[in-house]
mmCIF file of C-alpha atoms in Angstrom:
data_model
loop_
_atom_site.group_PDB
_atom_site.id
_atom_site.type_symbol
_atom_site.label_atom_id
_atom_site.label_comp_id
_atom_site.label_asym_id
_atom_site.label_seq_id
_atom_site.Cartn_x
_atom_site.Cartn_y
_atom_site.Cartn_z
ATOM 1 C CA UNK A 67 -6.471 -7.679 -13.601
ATOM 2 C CA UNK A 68 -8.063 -10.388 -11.357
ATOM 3 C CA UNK A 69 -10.990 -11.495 -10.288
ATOM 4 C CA UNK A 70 -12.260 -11.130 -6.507
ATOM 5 C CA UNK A 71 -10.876 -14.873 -5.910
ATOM 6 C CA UNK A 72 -7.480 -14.600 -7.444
ATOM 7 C CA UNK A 73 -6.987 -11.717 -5.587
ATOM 8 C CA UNK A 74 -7.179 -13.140 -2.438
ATOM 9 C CA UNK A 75 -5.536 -16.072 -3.303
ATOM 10 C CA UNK A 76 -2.919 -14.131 -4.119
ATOM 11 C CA UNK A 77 -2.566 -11.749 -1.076
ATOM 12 C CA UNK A 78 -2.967 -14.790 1.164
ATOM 13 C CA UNK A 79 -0.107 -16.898 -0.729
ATOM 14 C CA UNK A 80 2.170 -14.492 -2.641
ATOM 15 C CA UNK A 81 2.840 -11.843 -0.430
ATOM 16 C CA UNK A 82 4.703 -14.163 2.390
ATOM 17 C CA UNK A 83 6.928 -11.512 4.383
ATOM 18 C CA UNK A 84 5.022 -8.503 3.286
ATOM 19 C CA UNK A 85 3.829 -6.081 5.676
ATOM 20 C CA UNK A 86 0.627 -3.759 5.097
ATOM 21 C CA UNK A 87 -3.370 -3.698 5.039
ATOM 22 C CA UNK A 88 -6.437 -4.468 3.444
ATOM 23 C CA UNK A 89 -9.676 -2.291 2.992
ATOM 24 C CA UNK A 90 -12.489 -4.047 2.747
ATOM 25 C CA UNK A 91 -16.294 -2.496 1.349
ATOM 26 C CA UNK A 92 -18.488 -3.549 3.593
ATOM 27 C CA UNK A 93 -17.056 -2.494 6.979
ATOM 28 C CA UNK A 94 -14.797 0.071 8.397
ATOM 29 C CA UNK A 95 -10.867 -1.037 8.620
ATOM 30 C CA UNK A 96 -10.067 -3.425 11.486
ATOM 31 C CA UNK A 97 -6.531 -3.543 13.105
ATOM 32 C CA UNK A 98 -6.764 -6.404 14.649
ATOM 33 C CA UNK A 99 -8.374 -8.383 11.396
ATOM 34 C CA UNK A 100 -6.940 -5.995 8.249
ATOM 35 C CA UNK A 101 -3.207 -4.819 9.429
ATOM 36 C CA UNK A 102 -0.318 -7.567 8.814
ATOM 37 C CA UNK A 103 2.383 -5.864 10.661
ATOM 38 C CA UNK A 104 4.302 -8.557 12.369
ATOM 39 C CA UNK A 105 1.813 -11.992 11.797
ATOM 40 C CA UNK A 106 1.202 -13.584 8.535
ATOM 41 C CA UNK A 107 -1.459 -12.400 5.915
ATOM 42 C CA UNK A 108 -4.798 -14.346 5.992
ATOM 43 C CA UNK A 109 -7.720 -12.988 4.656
ATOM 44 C CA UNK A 110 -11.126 -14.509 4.043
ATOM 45 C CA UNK A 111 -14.093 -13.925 1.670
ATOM 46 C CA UNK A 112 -16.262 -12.032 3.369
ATOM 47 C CA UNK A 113 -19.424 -10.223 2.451
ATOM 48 C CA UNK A 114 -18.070 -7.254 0.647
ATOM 49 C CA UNK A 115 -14.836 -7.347 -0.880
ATOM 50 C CA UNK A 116 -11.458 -5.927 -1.191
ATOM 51 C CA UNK A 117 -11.699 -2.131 -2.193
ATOM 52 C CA UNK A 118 -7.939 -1.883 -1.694
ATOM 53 C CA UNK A 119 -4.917 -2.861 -0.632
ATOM 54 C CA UNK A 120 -1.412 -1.629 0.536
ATOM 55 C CA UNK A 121 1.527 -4.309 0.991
ATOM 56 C CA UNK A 122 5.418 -3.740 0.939
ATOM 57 C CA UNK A 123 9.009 -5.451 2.083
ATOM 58 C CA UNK A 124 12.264 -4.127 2.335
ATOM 59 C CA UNK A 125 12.575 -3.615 -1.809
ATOM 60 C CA UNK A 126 8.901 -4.123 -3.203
ATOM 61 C CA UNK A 127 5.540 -1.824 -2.827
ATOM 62 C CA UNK A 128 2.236 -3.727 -4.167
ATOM 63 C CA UNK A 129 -1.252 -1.677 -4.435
ATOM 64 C CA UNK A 130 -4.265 -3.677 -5.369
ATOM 65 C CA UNK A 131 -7.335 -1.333 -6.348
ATOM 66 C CA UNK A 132 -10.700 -2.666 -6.963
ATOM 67 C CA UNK A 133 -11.859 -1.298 -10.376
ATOM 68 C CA UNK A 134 -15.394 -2.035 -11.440
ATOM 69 C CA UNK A 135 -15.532 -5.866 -11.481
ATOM 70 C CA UNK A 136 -11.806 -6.412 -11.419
ATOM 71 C CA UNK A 137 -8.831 -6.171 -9.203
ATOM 72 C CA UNK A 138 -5.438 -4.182 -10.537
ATOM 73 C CA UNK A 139 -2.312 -4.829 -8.976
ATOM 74 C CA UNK A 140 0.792 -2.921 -9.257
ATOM 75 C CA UNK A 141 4.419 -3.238 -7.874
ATOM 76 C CA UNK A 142 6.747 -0.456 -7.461
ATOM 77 C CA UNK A 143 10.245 -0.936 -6.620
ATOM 78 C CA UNK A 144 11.108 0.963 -3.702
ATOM 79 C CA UNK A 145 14.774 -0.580 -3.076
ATOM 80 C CA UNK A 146 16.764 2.687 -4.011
ATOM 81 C CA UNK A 147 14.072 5.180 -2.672
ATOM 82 C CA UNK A 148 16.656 7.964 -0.474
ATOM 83 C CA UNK A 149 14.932 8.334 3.314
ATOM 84 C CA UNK A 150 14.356 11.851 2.298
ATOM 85 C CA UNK A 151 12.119 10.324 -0.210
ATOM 86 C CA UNK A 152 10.086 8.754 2.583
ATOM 87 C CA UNK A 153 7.204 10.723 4.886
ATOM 88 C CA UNK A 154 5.448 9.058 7.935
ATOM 89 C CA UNK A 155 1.489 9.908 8.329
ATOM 90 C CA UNK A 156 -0.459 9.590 11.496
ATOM 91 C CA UNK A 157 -3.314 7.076 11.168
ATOM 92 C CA UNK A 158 -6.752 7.531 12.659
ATOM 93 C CA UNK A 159 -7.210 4.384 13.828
ATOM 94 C CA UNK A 160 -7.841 3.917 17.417
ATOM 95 C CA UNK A 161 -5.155 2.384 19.683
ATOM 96 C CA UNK A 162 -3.294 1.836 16.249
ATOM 97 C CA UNK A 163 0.791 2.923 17.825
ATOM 98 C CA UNK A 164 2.191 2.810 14.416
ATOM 99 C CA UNK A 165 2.765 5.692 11.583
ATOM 100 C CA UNK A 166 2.002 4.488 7.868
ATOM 101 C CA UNK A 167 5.282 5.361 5.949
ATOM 102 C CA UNK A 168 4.909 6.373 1.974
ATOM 103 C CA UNK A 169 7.540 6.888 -0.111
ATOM 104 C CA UNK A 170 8.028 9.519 -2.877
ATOM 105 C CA UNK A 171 8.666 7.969 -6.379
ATOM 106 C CA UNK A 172 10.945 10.826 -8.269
ATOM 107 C CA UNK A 173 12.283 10.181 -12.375
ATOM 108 C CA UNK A 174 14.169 12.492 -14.515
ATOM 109 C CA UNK A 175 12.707 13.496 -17.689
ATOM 110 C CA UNK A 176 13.302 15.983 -20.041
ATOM 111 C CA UNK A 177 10.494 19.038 -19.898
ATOM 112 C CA UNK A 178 9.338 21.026 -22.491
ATOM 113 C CA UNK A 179 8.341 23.818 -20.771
ATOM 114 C CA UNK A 180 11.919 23.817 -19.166
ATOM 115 C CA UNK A 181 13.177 24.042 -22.630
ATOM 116 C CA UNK A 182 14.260 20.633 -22.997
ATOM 117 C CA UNK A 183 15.938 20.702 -20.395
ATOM 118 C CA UNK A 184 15.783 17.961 -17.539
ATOM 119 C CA UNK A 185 13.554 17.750 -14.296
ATOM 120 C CA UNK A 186 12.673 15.861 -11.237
ATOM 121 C CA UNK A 187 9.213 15.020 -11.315
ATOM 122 C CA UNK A 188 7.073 13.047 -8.757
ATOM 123 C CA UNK A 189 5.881 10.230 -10.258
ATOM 124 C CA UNK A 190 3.826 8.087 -7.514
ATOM 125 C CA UNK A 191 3.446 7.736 -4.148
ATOM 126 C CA UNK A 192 3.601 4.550 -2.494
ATOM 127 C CA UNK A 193 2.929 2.590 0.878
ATOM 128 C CA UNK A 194 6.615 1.568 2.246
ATOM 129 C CA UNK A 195 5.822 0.068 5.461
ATOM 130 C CA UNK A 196 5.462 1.268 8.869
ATOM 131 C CA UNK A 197 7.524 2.896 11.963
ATOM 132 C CA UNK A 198 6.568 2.987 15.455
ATOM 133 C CA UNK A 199 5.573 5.869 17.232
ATOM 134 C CA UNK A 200 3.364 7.794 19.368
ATOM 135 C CA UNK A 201 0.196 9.352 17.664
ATOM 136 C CA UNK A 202 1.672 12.921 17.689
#
């Protein structure tokens, strides 16, 4: 958990390469301001603060949550996720010409009501990036 500073401390100096976005309270999500697609993350401390957050690279998903008067983080390792594994969503921003790719986290586990036996179950879904494209 961290507190409102260390998290953006550590979005603005730990996630160096990353690509992704970051929802802020007090104001509707800005594309120019909020999405780090191909320019370096800097955020500031604004008003409100940072509800949540989405960042990836090529082997590594990070979600930051705000929860009550703390900040969770949480990385995922998305390195050996199969592209069938991966789904691209249309976003609703406006003039926004990229797709927000999330990727399907699967594990095999034994289930009881399968008699023991083992399963594929979806674990978590994840932010993994995004893909250009057209809005349809």
């Amino acid at each position: 958990m961290k507190t409102k500073q260390e998290v953006i401390e550590y979005i603005n100096t730990k996630l160096v390469g990353y690509k992704g976005y970051v929802q802020f309270s007090h104001r509707p999500l800005n594309k120019d301001k909020d999405i780090f697609i191909n320019k370096s993350i800097k955020i500031e401390d604004e008003d409100g603060f940072v509800f949540e957050a989405h960042f990836c690279s090529a082997t590594e998903s990070i979600s930051i949550k705000q929860i009550n008067d703390s900040w969770m983080t949480s990385k995922t390792d998305i390195s050996n996720v199969d592209e069938k594994d991966i789904q691209t969503y249309i976003s609703d921003i406006e003039k926004f010409d990229y797709k927000i790719k999330m990727a399907q986290i699967w594990e095999i586990e034994k289930d009881k009501l399968c008699e023991g036996m083992e399963v594929i179950k979806l674990k978590k879904v994840v932010f993994a990036g995004f893909v250009r494209g057209d809005k349809k």
